Amino acid sequence: MNSAQADAYLRRIGAHHPAWPTSGVLRDLHLRHLKAVPFENLSIHLGEEIVLEEKELLDKVVGGRRGGFCYELNGAFGALLGALGFDVTLLAGRVYGEEGRLGIPYDHLALRVRTVDGGDWLADVGFGAHSHYPLAFGARTEQVDPGGTFRVLEAGPDAAGVRGVGGRREAEDLDVIRDGGPQYRLEVRPRVLGDFAAGAWWHSTSPKSHFTRSLVCSRVTEDGGRITLSGRNLTATAPDGTKEVSELATDEEVLALYRERFGIELDRVPEVRKGCILRSGGAEG
């Protein structure tokens, strides 16, 4: 990412070019990203190609003023942070599902970010409703955030009895907990963006993936709440957690809401479909 691309990305999220890659700057960029760039899976249902390469991610998120799911959002955000001087590592995760079962390998992409002032953070702008600010990577105590109370803990063995890589403590997997419930399990081994192609393909095409079975577009609001459009159902969540749910009656209302509340210009209403084409890329994030 060159300086002009980085500046365009910063304008997209309403930020200025920082002087130094500090923890405070990371916190500010993280929240701005959550407010400006929606978590959405519309490409899957619009028949749009999803390409895990830096240029295509920037074209979509910055040039096209769209959002995406974890691979796209954290992939693009990681590229921005790297261009701004942060030390960024891509991490693979598996999301906890029903009955505590872990999802597929490369189910999720998150970021480990180190800052010049000694910070070591778990940044994640691609998990939908999650922490508003980065989580301290090495802390094992509760971390209170507007999005909930979080903990990052060493994980126990998985269903196959495996615990991390090679039995080394520094390579143990980590569980990310929100309000007492496990969200996802992270490997600490560094990855590159192309490693996630299989996971993105599965989530874009498998009938077992929740992304192919539903529509979602969601972002943090200016007051710290959340607005989510799922098909024609609109949910407005206040900062205190209270919800208001309504249903949009017409295509015109749906398209206007995408435009006015999410900044997404569409020429037709997305409809649930099985998936789209994915071309894997080998670029680093």
XYZ file of C-alpha atoms in Angstrom:
285
model
C 0.000 0.000 0.000
C 1.506 3.323 -1.044
C 1.066 6.628 0.784
C -1.750 7.837 -1.491
C -3.698 4.610 -0.890
C -3.127 4.892 2.850
C -4.356 8.498 2.854
C -7.473 7.501 0.900
C -8.153 4.716 3.405
C -7.744 7.137 6.314
C -10.226 9.533 4.682
C -12.628 6.588 4.313
C -12.675 6.122 8.090
C -12.457 9.835 8.942
C -8.912 9.772 10.328
C -5.764 11.838 9.829
C -2.346 10.394 9.083
C -0.808 9.620 12.485
C 2.652 10.789 13.473
C 3.530 7.508 15.197
C 2.053 3.991 15.346
C 1.114 4.098 19.029
C -1.461 2.215 21.067
C -3.641 5.322 21.279
C -3.624 5.713 17.509
C -4.528 2.044 17.083
C -7.495 2.412 19.438
C -8.740 5.430 17.509
C -8.369 3.767 14.099
C -10.039 0.578 15.338
C -13.183 2.367 16.527
C -13.336 4.616 13.476
C -13.163 1.559 11.231
C -16.043 -0.120 13.057
C -18.172 2.989 12.664
C -17.353 3.688 9.010
C -16.911 0.276 7.366
C -19.780 -2.186 7.803
C -19.506 -5.885 8.442
C -21.480 -7.318 5.516
C -21.787 -10.383 3.284
C -23.636 -8.759 0.390
C -21.108 -9.837 -2.239
C -22.051 -13.471 -1.689
C -25.674 -12.729 -2.577
C -24.975 -10.216 -5.341
C -22.820 -12.695 -7.251
C -19.708 -10.531 -6.816
C -16.261 -12.080 -6.859
C -14.368 -12.076 -3.561
C -10.625 -11.764 -4.068
C -8.175 -12.015 -1.174
C -5.516 -9.738 -2.583
C -4.592 -6.321 -1.236
C -5.455 -4.302 -4.356
C -8.906 -5.852 -4.700
C -9.634 -5.378 -0.994
C -8.688 -1.696 -1.218
C -10.746 -1.272 -4.383
C -13.774 -2.657 -2.561
C -13.436 -1.140 0.917
C -11.935 2.221 -0.041
C -12.748 2.808 -3.712
C -16.154 1.130 -3.636
C -16.984 2.294 -0.089
C -18.179 -1.173 0.810
C -17.613 -3.468 3.766
C -17.010 -7.194 3.871
C -16.566 -10.146 6.193
C -13.554 -10.950 8.370
C -11.067 -11.871 5.642
C -11.769 -8.651 3.769
C -12.102 -6.243 6.688
C -9.171 -7.448 8.770
C -7.156 -8.102 5.623
C -7.605 -4.512 4.479
C -7.203 -3.011 7.964
C -4.031 -5.021 8.518
C -2.604 -3.659 5.265
C -3.402 -0.102 6.370
C -1.796 -0.605 9.767
C 1.311 -2.062 8.166
C 1.572 0.958 5.864
C 1.346 3.242 8.904
C 4.281 1.536 10.618
C 2.527 -0.928 12.926
C 3.942 -4.442 13.267
C 1.032 -6.596 12.064
C 0.623 -10.387 12.152
C -2.344 -12.185 10.611
C -3.774 -14.926 12.838
C -6.135 -17.764 11.973
C -9.093 -18.569 14.193
C -11.939 -21.065 14.518
C -15.298 -19.707 15.639
C -17.276 -21.400 18.395
C -20.671 -22.574 17.199
C -23.527 -24.609 18.571
C -22.775 -26.702 21.657
C -19.286 -25.216 21.824
C -18.092 -26.884 18.625
C -15.252 -25.193 16.770
C -15.666 -24.245 13.133
C -13.453 -25.045 10.177
C -9.725 -24.196 9.996
C -9.200 -20.621 8.773
C -12.728 -19.865 9.919
C -11.721 -16.368 10.987
C -8.930 -13.853 10.446
C -7.777 -11.537 13.250
C -4.754 -9.299 13.770
C -1.953 -9.172 16.309
C -0.607 -5.614 16.326
C 2.506 -4.329 18.092
C 3.042 -0.606 18.600
C 6.102 1.592 19.080
C 5.154 2.271 22.709
C 5.329 -1.396 23.645
C 1.714 -2.351 23.077
C 0.752 -5.859 21.975
C -2.867 -5.995 20.862
C -5.542 -8.241 19.374
C -7.309 -6.092 16.776
C -10.477 -7.346 15.106
C -12.751 -5.171 12.955
C -14.275 -8.185 11.196
C -16.311 -10.152 13.737
C -19.556 -8.207 13.727
C -20.611 -7.391 17.287
C -17.324 -7.541 19.183
C -14.935 -5.281 21.090
C -14.893 -1.633 20.075
C -11.220 -1.328 20.963
C -8.247 -3.685 20.573
C -7.748 -6.189 23.385
C -4.464 -6.514 25.250
C -2.950 -9.638 23.731
C -1.004 -10.779 26.772
C -3.503 -9.873 29.500
C -5.400 -12.797 31.040
C -7.701 -10.726 33.224
C -11.073 -9.219 32.330
C -10.993 -6.368 29.827
C -14.036 -4.105 29.982
C -15.036 -2.633 26.634
C -18.187 -0.888 25.329
C -18.856 -4.111 23.413
C -18.761 -6.309 26.526
C -16.363 -7.826 29.035
C -13.593 -9.796 27.344
C -10.840 -12.198 28.307
C -8.019 -13.700 26.236
C -7.061 -17.055 27.748
C -4.817 -20.010 26.967
C -7.036 -22.624 25.356
C -7.443 -26.209 26.433
C -7.106 -29.153 24.014
C -9.453 -29.246 21.046
C -11.671 -32.209 20.132
C -8.633 -34.063 18.765
C -6.667 -33.466 21.970
C -4.377 -30.903 20.366
C -3.293 -27.851 22.311
C -1.340 -25.342 20.266
C 1.731 -26.196 18.213
C 4.525 -28.485 19.295
C 3.720 -28.366 22.999
C 5.448 -25.001 23.417
C 3.666 -22.697 25.854
C 4.319 -19.611 23.748
C 2.616 -21.374 20.828
C -0.560 -22.389 22.644
C -3.889 -21.466 21.126
C -5.901 -18.672 22.725
C -9.628 -18.475 23.426
C -11.334 -15.091 23.110
C -14.203 -14.850 25.604
C -17.002 -12.275 25.582
C -19.345 -11.901 28.562
C -18.413 -15.382 29.733
C -19.010 -17.133 26.395
C -16.255 -18.298 24.012
C -16.218 -16.448 20.702
C -13.296 -17.944 18.798
C -10.012 -19.798 19.206
C -6.851 -18.263 17.781
C -3.653 -19.874 16.621
C -0.611 -17.705 17.322
C 1.359 -18.874 14.262
C 1.716 -16.047 11.694
C -0.232 -16.399 8.453
C -0.484 -14.562 5.139
C -3.681 -13.482 3.431
C -3.590 -16.210 0.802
C -3.750 -18.855 3.548
C -7.379 -17.921 4.165
C -8.607 -18.642 0.619
C -10.081 -22.033 1.519
C -11.969 -20.624 4.506
C -13.321 -17.726 2.463
C -14.362 -20.108 -0.326
C -16.182 -22.362 2.148
C -18.022 -19.472 3.773
C -18.943 -18.086 0.335
C -20.280 -21.333 -1.105
C -21.153 -23.957 1.501
C -24.834 -24.420 2.358
C -23.640 -25.050 5.920
C -22.138 -21.572 6.205
C -24.354 -18.989 7.906
C -23.060 -16.442 5.377
C -24.709 -18.251 2.467
C -27.971 -18.714 4.370
C -28.570 -15.120 5.448
C -27.924 -11.471 4.655
C -26.245 -9.122 7.101
C -24.985 -5.543 7.088
C -23.975 -4.072 10.447
C -21.852 -1.324 11.960
C -21.227 0.529 15.204
C -23.170 3.798 15.410
C -21.804 7.164 16.475
C -23.292 6.828 19.963
C -21.663 3.422 20.485
C -24.721 1.347 19.659
C -25.187 -0.796 16.573
C -27.412 -0.849 13.520
C -27.982 -4.106 11.625
C -29.963 -4.844 8.469
C -30.643 -8.536 7.899
C -32.679 -8.937 4.743
C -35.574 -6.559 5.392
C -35.305 -6.674 9.184
C -33.712 -3.634 10.789
C -32.364 -3.838 14.347
C -31.190 -0.702 16.156
C -29.287 -1.517 19.345
C -28.711 1.291 21.840
C -25.474 1.551 23.848
C -27.304 0.069 26.869
C -28.283 -3.006 24.834
C -31.959 -2.238 24.290
C -33.173 -3.108 20.803
C -35.759 -1.769 18.400
C -36.731 -4.088 15.538
C -38.690 -3.087 12.448
C -39.350 -4.483 8.980
C -38.851 -2.577 5.746
C -41.747 -2.952 3.340
C -40.325 -2.077 -0.081
C -37.162 -2.463 -2.143
C -36.879 1.323 -2.239
C -36.749 1.468 1.558
C -34.079 -1.237 1.667
C -31.878 0.473 -0.914
C -32.308 3.855 0.813
C -31.273 2.398 4.156
C -28.154 0.778 2.672
C -27.290 4.149 1.169
C -28.139 6.456 4.077
C -27.085 4.363 7.081
C -24.249 2.273 5.628
C -23.000 4.407 2.742
C -23.516 1.538 0.288
C -24.950 2.323 -3.147
C -26.707 -0.662 -4.696
C -28.730 -0.907 -7.892
C -30.764 -3.879 -6.663
C -31.720 -5.513 -3.392
C -29.516 -8.497 -2.500
C -31.321 -11.820 -2.227
C -30.026 -14.906 -0.456
C -28.199 -17.214 -2.838
C -25.824 -20.122 -2.456
C -22.559 -18.330 -3.072
C -20.186 -16.647 -5.447
C -16.866 -17.217 -7.136
C -13.663 -16.852 -5.111
C -10.221 -16.438 -6.607
C -7.432 -17.063 -4.103
C -4.555 -14.632 -3.798
C -1.061 -14.985 -2.439
C -0.518 -11.441 -1.200
C 0.436 -10.803 2.363
C -1.908 -8.784 4.534
